[in-house]
Each structure stands twice: as C-alpha cells, then as structure tokens.
Amino acid sequence: MYTSILVPLDGSSHAEKALTVAAQLARGTGVTLHLMTVAEFPPDNIGLFTGGTAEPFSEEDREKLAAGMKDEARKIIDQARGAVDLEGIEVEEVVRQGRPAECINEAAESLGVDAIIMGSRGVSDMRGMVFGSVSHKVSHTAGCTVITVT
C-alpha cells in the first residue's frame, strides 16, 4: 500500500498519536517513516519577539537563534522516538526551517512519500484558531494522501 510516509512532529500529543498510527502501518511492511520537524524562522526583531520595544536584530543573533530553534526541533524527534516503539521500522529524520505547512508539502514532494500522517492539532492551538491549522493547510494543498489523527 505505502512505501514511504512523512510524519510531521511538533511535540504535541496529537503528533505522537499520529506517529503511533504511522508505526502501526509501517511495522512489518518495509515502509520508511520520515520523522519531520520544522523550526520556524527566527523573528526579524528581537525586541518585538521578547515583548519589548523594536530594536535592531543582528545577523549573528539571528543565526544563533535559528541554530537553537533547530536544536529544539531535533529534540522533538528524539522525544517522539522515545515515546513510540519504532523497532524494526526504517526511520529517517528531516529537520527544515520555514513555514510548517509549506515545509511539510515541500518535503513530501522531494521525498516522494505516499502519505503524510499528522496530528489534527499541534502545540499552537490558539494560533491555529486565528490563522488556520497546519494540518488543515497541508490537507488542502498536499499532492499525496493526508491522514489526520485526533
């Protein structure tokens, strides 16, 4: 049925449930799971980011913040690996930086996955209510099957 599945992770319980479902589908079938996290872009202005007044944000500071965000993204993958039994399943890791829905769709296309299995809600429920959830955007724009898990 599937040969390759992308599982976006954000540290939420819904993402962990999605990984559990993906692992059940993959177990014993030779399916490759691509565990993905997206580190969003660092803000352009550190003052506004911290709730203060607008102050210049140097490129060096921006690069340090981006590196820290990528480290946090990798920790999310490690946390998911510890929470779900992936023994006997081929697993690859993908860390991208950018807008989550766009990065997920780009990764799905570049990896040639058959399906994306993701949580219906992430860690930013309030933002999702205002701007639209990542899973909603992905399900309407992906070029492959999208399975959302609640």
PDB file of C-alpha atoms in Angstrom:
ATOM      1  CA  MET A   1       0.000   0.000   0.000  1.00  0.00           C
ATOM      2  CA  TYR A   2       2.501   2.640   1.162  1.00  0.00           C
ATOM      3  CA  THR A   3       6.256   2.598   0.757  1.00  0.00           C
ATOM      4  CA  SER A   4       7.082   5.920   2.395  1.00  0.00           C
ATOM      5  CA  ILE A   5       5.241   8.042   4.987  1.00  0.00           C
ATOM      6  CA  LEU A   6       6.038  11.527   6.276  1.00  0.00           C
ATOM      7  CA  VAL A   7       5.162  12.177   9.921  1.00  0.00           C
ATOM      8  CA  PRO A   8       5.408  15.853  10.939  1.00  0.00           C
ATOM      9  CA  LEU A   9       6.116  16.257  14.655  1.00  0.00           C
ATOM     10  CA  ASP A  10       5.733  19.310  16.867  1.00  0.00           C
ATOM     11  CA  GLY A  11       5.891  17.858  20.364  1.00  0.00           C
ATOM     12  CA  SER A  12       2.096  17.692  20.765  1.00  0.00           C
ATOM     13  CA  SER A  13       0.128  14.668  21.934  1.00  0.00           C
ATOM     14  CA  HIS A  14      -1.702  14.644  18.579  1.00  0.00           C
ATOM     15  CA  ALA A  15       1.606  14.338  16.722  1.00  0.00           C
ATOM     16  CA  GLU A  16       2.619  11.473  19.000  1.00  0.00           C
ATOM     17  CA  LYS A  17      -0.683   9.703  18.256  1.00  0.00           C
ATOM     18  CA  ALA A  18      -0.067  10.231  14.528  1.00  0.00           C
ATOM     19  CA  LEU A  19       3.366   8.634  14.866  1.00  0.00           C
ATOM     20  CA  THR A  20       1.790   5.677  16.683  1.00  0.00           C
ATOM     21  CA  VAL A  21      -0.641   5.182  13.784  1.00  0.00           C
ATOM     22  CA  ALA A  22       2.166   5.531  11.227  1.00  0.00           C
ATOM     23  CA  ALA A  23       4.287   2.980  13.115  1.00  0.00           C
ATOM     24  CA  GLN A  24       1.379   0.522  13.149  1.00  0.00           C
ATOM     25  CA  LEU A  25       1.012   0.896   9.373  1.00  0.00           C
ATOM     26  CA  ALA A  26       4.752   0.577   8.802  1.00  0.00           C
ATOM     27  CA  ARG A  27       5.507  -2.363  11.085  1.00  0.00           C
ATOM     28  CA  GLY A  28       6.435  -5.433   9.091  1.00  0.00           C
ATOM     29  CA  THR A  29       5.702  -3.853   5.721  1.00  0.00           C
ATOM     30  CA  GLY A  30       9.029  -2.270   4.739  1.00  0.00           C
ATOM     31  CA  VAL A  31       7.567   1.248   4.845  1.00  0.00           C
ATOM     32  CA  THR A  32      10.042   4.051   5.555  1.00  0.00           C
ATOM     33  CA  LEU A  33       8.906   6.648   8.081  1.00  0.00           C
ATOM     34  CA  HIS A  34      10.275  10.156   7.652  1.00  0.00           C
ATOM     35  CA  LEU A  35      10.033  11.927  11.002  1.00  0.00           C
ATOM     36  CA  MET A  36       9.983  15.664  10.385  1.00  0.00           C
ATOM     37  CA  THR A  37      10.120  18.785  12.483  1.00  0.00           C
ATOM     38  CA  VAL A  38      10.022  22.359  11.301  1.00  0.00           C
ATOM     39  CA  ALA A  39      11.887  25.112  13.085  1.00  0.00           C
ATOM     40  CA  GLU A  40      10.044  28.277  12.189  1.00  0.00           C
ATOM     41  CA  PHE A  41      12.049  31.288  11.032  1.00  0.00           C
ATOM     42  CA  PRO A  42      13.551  33.393  13.819  1.00  0.00           C
ATOM     43  CA  PRO A  43      11.886  36.793  14.208  1.00  0.00           C
ATOM     44  CA  ASP A  44      13.290  39.796  12.385  1.00  0.00           C
ATOM     45  CA  ASN A  45      13.224  41.905  15.517  1.00  0.00           C
ATOM     46  CA  ILE A  46      14.348  40.554  18.882  1.00  0.00           C
ATOM     47  CA  GLY A  47      12.730  43.425  20.794  1.00  0.00           C
ATOM     48  CA  LEU A  48       9.286  42.625  19.469  1.00  0.00           C
ATOM     49  CA  PHE A  49       9.922  38.902  19.952  1.00  0.00           C
ATOM     50  CA  THR A  50      10.594  39.378  23.657  1.00  0.00           C
ATOM     51  CA  GLY A  51       7.668  41.745  24.188  1.00  0.00           C
ATOM     52  CA  GLY A  52       9.854  44.848  24.355  1.00  0.00           C
ATOM     53  CA  THR A  53      10.349  47.731  22.027  1.00  0.00           C
ATOM     54  CA  ALA A  54      11.673  47.428  18.497  1.00  0.00           C
ATOM     55  CA  GLU A  55      15.462  47.108  18.461  1.00  0.00           C
ATOM     56  CA  PRO A  56      17.824  46.029  15.699  1.00  0.00           C
ATOM     57  CA  PHE A  57      18.430  42.300  15.493  1.00  0.00           C
ATOM     58  CA  SER A  58      21.918  41.455  14.233  1.00  0.00           C
ATOM     59  CA  GLU A  59      22.507  38.679  11.725  1.00  0.00           C
ATOM     60  CA  GLU A  60      24.750  36.935  14.238  1.00  0.00           C
ATOM     61  CA  ASP A  61      21.960  36.956  16.858  1.00  0.00           C
ATOM     62  CA  ARG A  62      19.507  35.727  14.246  1.00  0.00           C
ATOM     63  CA  GLU A  63      21.805  32.825  13.286  1.00  0.00           C
ATOM     64  CA  LYS A  64      22.261  31.829  16.952  1.00  0.00           C
ATOM     65  CA  LEU A  65      18.505  31.848  17.468  1.00  0.00           C
ATOM     66  CA  ALA A  66      17.975  29.795  14.278  1.00  0.00           C
ATOM     67  CA  ALA A  67      20.535  27.221  15.452  1.00  0.00           C
ATOM     68  CA  GLY A  68      18.777  26.997  18.831  1.00  0.00           C
ATOM     69  CA  MET A  69      15.418  26.513  17.121  1.00  0.00           C
ATOM     70  CA  LYS A  70      16.857  23.688  15.008  1.00  0.00           C
ATOM     71  CA  ASP A  71      18.281  22.043  18.141  1.00  0.00           C
ATOM     72  CA  GLU A  72      14.827  22.198  19.737  1.00  0.00           C
ATOM     73  CA  ALA A  73      13.326  20.674  16.589  1.00  0.00           C
ATOM     74  CA  ARG A  74      15.754  17.747  16.818  1.00  0.00           C
ATOM     75  CA  LYS A  75      14.787  17.254  20.488  1.00  0.00           C
ATOM     76  CA  ILE A  76      11.163  16.872  19.375  1.00  0.00           C
ATOM     77  CA  ILE A  77      12.186  13.978  17.123  1.00  0.00           C
ATOM     78  CA  ASP A  78      14.170  12.389  19.958  1.00  0.00           C
ATOM     79  CA  GLN A  79      11.169  12.752  22.301  1.00  0.00           C
ATOM     80  CA  ALA A  80       8.871  11.088  19.756  1.00  0.00           C
ATOM     81  CA  ARG A  81      11.327   8.242  19.184  1.00  0.00           C
ATOM     82  CA  GLY A  82      11.333   7.630  22.935  1.00  0.00           C
ATOM     83  CA  ALA A  83       7.541   7.644  23.197  1.00  0.00           C
ATOM     84  CA  VAL A  84       6.685   5.294  20.318  1.00  0.00           C
ATOM     85  CA  ASP A  85       8.117   1.845  19.588  1.00  0.00           C
ATOM     86  CA  LEU A  86       9.852   2.128  16.211  1.00  0.00           C
ATOM     87  CA  GLU A  87      11.888  -1.057  16.463  1.00  0.00           C
ATOM     88  CA  GLY A  88      12.174  -2.855  13.126  1.00  0.00           C
ATOM     89  CA  ILE A  89      10.961   0.186  11.156  1.00  0.00           C
ATOM     90  CA  GLU A  90      13.214   2.124   8.805  1.00  0.00           C
ATOM     91  CA  VAL A  91      13.229   5.697  10.094  1.00  0.00           C
ATOM     92  CA  GLU A  92      14.771   8.800   8.568  1.00  0.00           C
ATOM     93  CA  GLU A  93      14.839  12.259  10.129  1.00  0.00           C
ATOM     94  CA  VAL A  94      14.093  15.551   8.425  1.00  0.00           C
ATOM     95  CA  VAL A  95      14.571  18.978  10.019  1.00  0.00           C
ATOM     96  CA  ARG A  96      13.594  22.023   7.998  1.00  0.00           C
ATOM     97  CA  GLN A  97      13.287  25.699   8.730  1.00  0.00           C
ATOM     98  CA  GLY A  98      10.433  27.842   7.487  1.00  0.00           C
ATOM     99  CA  ARG A  99       6.663  27.903   7.498  1.00  0.00           C
ATOM    100  CA  PRO A 100       5.431  24.495   8.679  1.00  0.00           C
ATOM    101  CA  ALA A 101       2.709  23.771   6.091  1.00  0.00           C
ATOM    102  CA  GLU A 102       4.944  24.817   3.197  1.00  0.00           C
ATOM    103  CA  CYS A 103       7.919  22.835   4.513  1.00  0.00           C
ATOM    104  CA  ILE A 104       5.791  19.725   5.041  1.00  0.00           C
ATOM    105  CA  ASN A 105       4.433  19.845   1.490  1.00  0.00           C
ATOM    106  CA  GLU A 106       7.881  20.540   0.014  1.00  0.00           C
ATOM    107  CA  ALA A 107       9.398  17.637   1.963  1.00  0.00           C
ATOM    108  CA  ALA A 108       6.572  15.300   0.938  1.00  0.00           C
ATOM    109  CA  GLU A 109       7.201  16.150  -2.696  1.00  0.00           C
ATOM    110  CA  SER A 110      11.005  16.000  -2.564  1.00  0.00           C
ATOM    111  CA  LEU A 111      10.975  12.700  -0.621  1.00  0.00           C
ATOM    112  CA  GLY A 112       8.284  11.241  -2.872  1.00  0.00           C
ATOM    113  CA  VAL A 113       6.191   9.994   0.045  1.00  0.00           C
ATOM    114  CA  ASP A 114       2.898   8.209  -0.496  1.00  0.00           C
ATOM    115  CA  ALA A 115       1.218   9.732   2.545  1.00  0.00           C
ATOM    116  CA  ILE A 116       1.501  12.288   5.312  1.00  0.00           C
ATOM    117  CA  ILE A 117       0.191  11.218   8.706  1.00  0.00           C
ATOM    118  CA  MET A 118      -0.088  14.103  11.139  1.00  0.00           C
ATOM    119  CA  GLY A 119      -1.888  15.299  14.224  1.00  0.00           C
ATOM    120  CA  SER A 120      -5.042  17.307  13.729  1.00  0.00           C
ATOM    121  CA  ARG A 121      -3.905  19.868  16.284  1.00  0.00           C
ATOM    122  CA  GLY A 122      -0.459  20.973  17.303  1.00  0.00           C
ATOM    123  CA  VAL A 123       1.122  22.797  20.171  1.00  0.00           C
ATOM    124  CA  SER A 124      -0.209  26.159  18.976  1.00  0.00           C
ATOM    125  CA  ASP A 125      -3.989  25.633  19.144  1.00  0.00           C
ATOM    126  CA  MET A 126      -4.737  29.349  19.680  1.00  0.00           C
ATOM    127  CA  ARG A 127      -2.687  30.366  16.664  1.00  0.00           C
ATOM    128  CA  GLY A 128      -4.447  27.655  14.637  1.00  0.00           C
ATOM    129  CA  MET A 129      -7.837  29.068  15.538  1.00  0.00           C
ATOM    130  CA  VAL A 130      -6.789  32.504  14.300  1.00  0.00           C
ATOM    131  CA  PHE A 131      -4.647  31.668  11.259  1.00  0.00           C
ATOM    132  CA  GLY A 132      -5.805  28.162  10.352  1.00  0.00           C
ATOM    133  CA  SER A 133      -4.143  24.964  11.452  1.00  0.00           C
ATOM    134  CA  VAL A 134      -1.113  23.463   9.769  1.00  0.00           C
ATOM    135  CA  SER A 135      -2.940  20.149   9.259  1.00  0.00           C
ATOM    136  CA  HIS A 136      -5.816  21.967   7.546  1.00  0.00           C
ATOM    137  CA  LYS A 137      -3.431  23.757   5.180  1.00  0.00           C
ATOM    138  CA  VAL A 138      -1.486  20.577   4.407  1.00  0.00           C
ATOM    139  CA  SER A 139      -4.627  18.517   3.794  1.00  0.00           C
ATOM    140  CA  HIS A 140      -5.815  21.043   1.228  1.00  0.00           C
ATOM    141  CA  THR A 141      -2.535  21.543  -0.595  1.00  0.00           C
ATOM    142  CA  ALA A 142      -0.572  18.264  -0.425  1.00  0.00           C
ATOM    143  CA  GLY A 143      -0.030  16.230  -3.549  1.00  0.00           C
ATOM    144  CA  CYS A 144      -0.417  12.932  -1.688  1.00  0.00           C
ATOM    145  CA  THR A 145      -2.752  11.273   0.799  1.00  0.00           C
ATOM    146  CA  VAL A 146      -3.037  13.117   4.128  1.00  0.00           C
ATOM    147  CA  ILE A 147      -4.290  11.330   7.223  1.00  0.00           C
ATOM    148  CA  THR A 148      -5.012  13.476  10.256  1.00  0.00           C
ATOM    149  CA  VAL A 149      -5.155  11.887  13.699  1.00  0.00           C
ATOM    150  CA  THR A 150      -7.069  13.323  16.651  1.00  0.00           C
TER     151      THR A 150
END
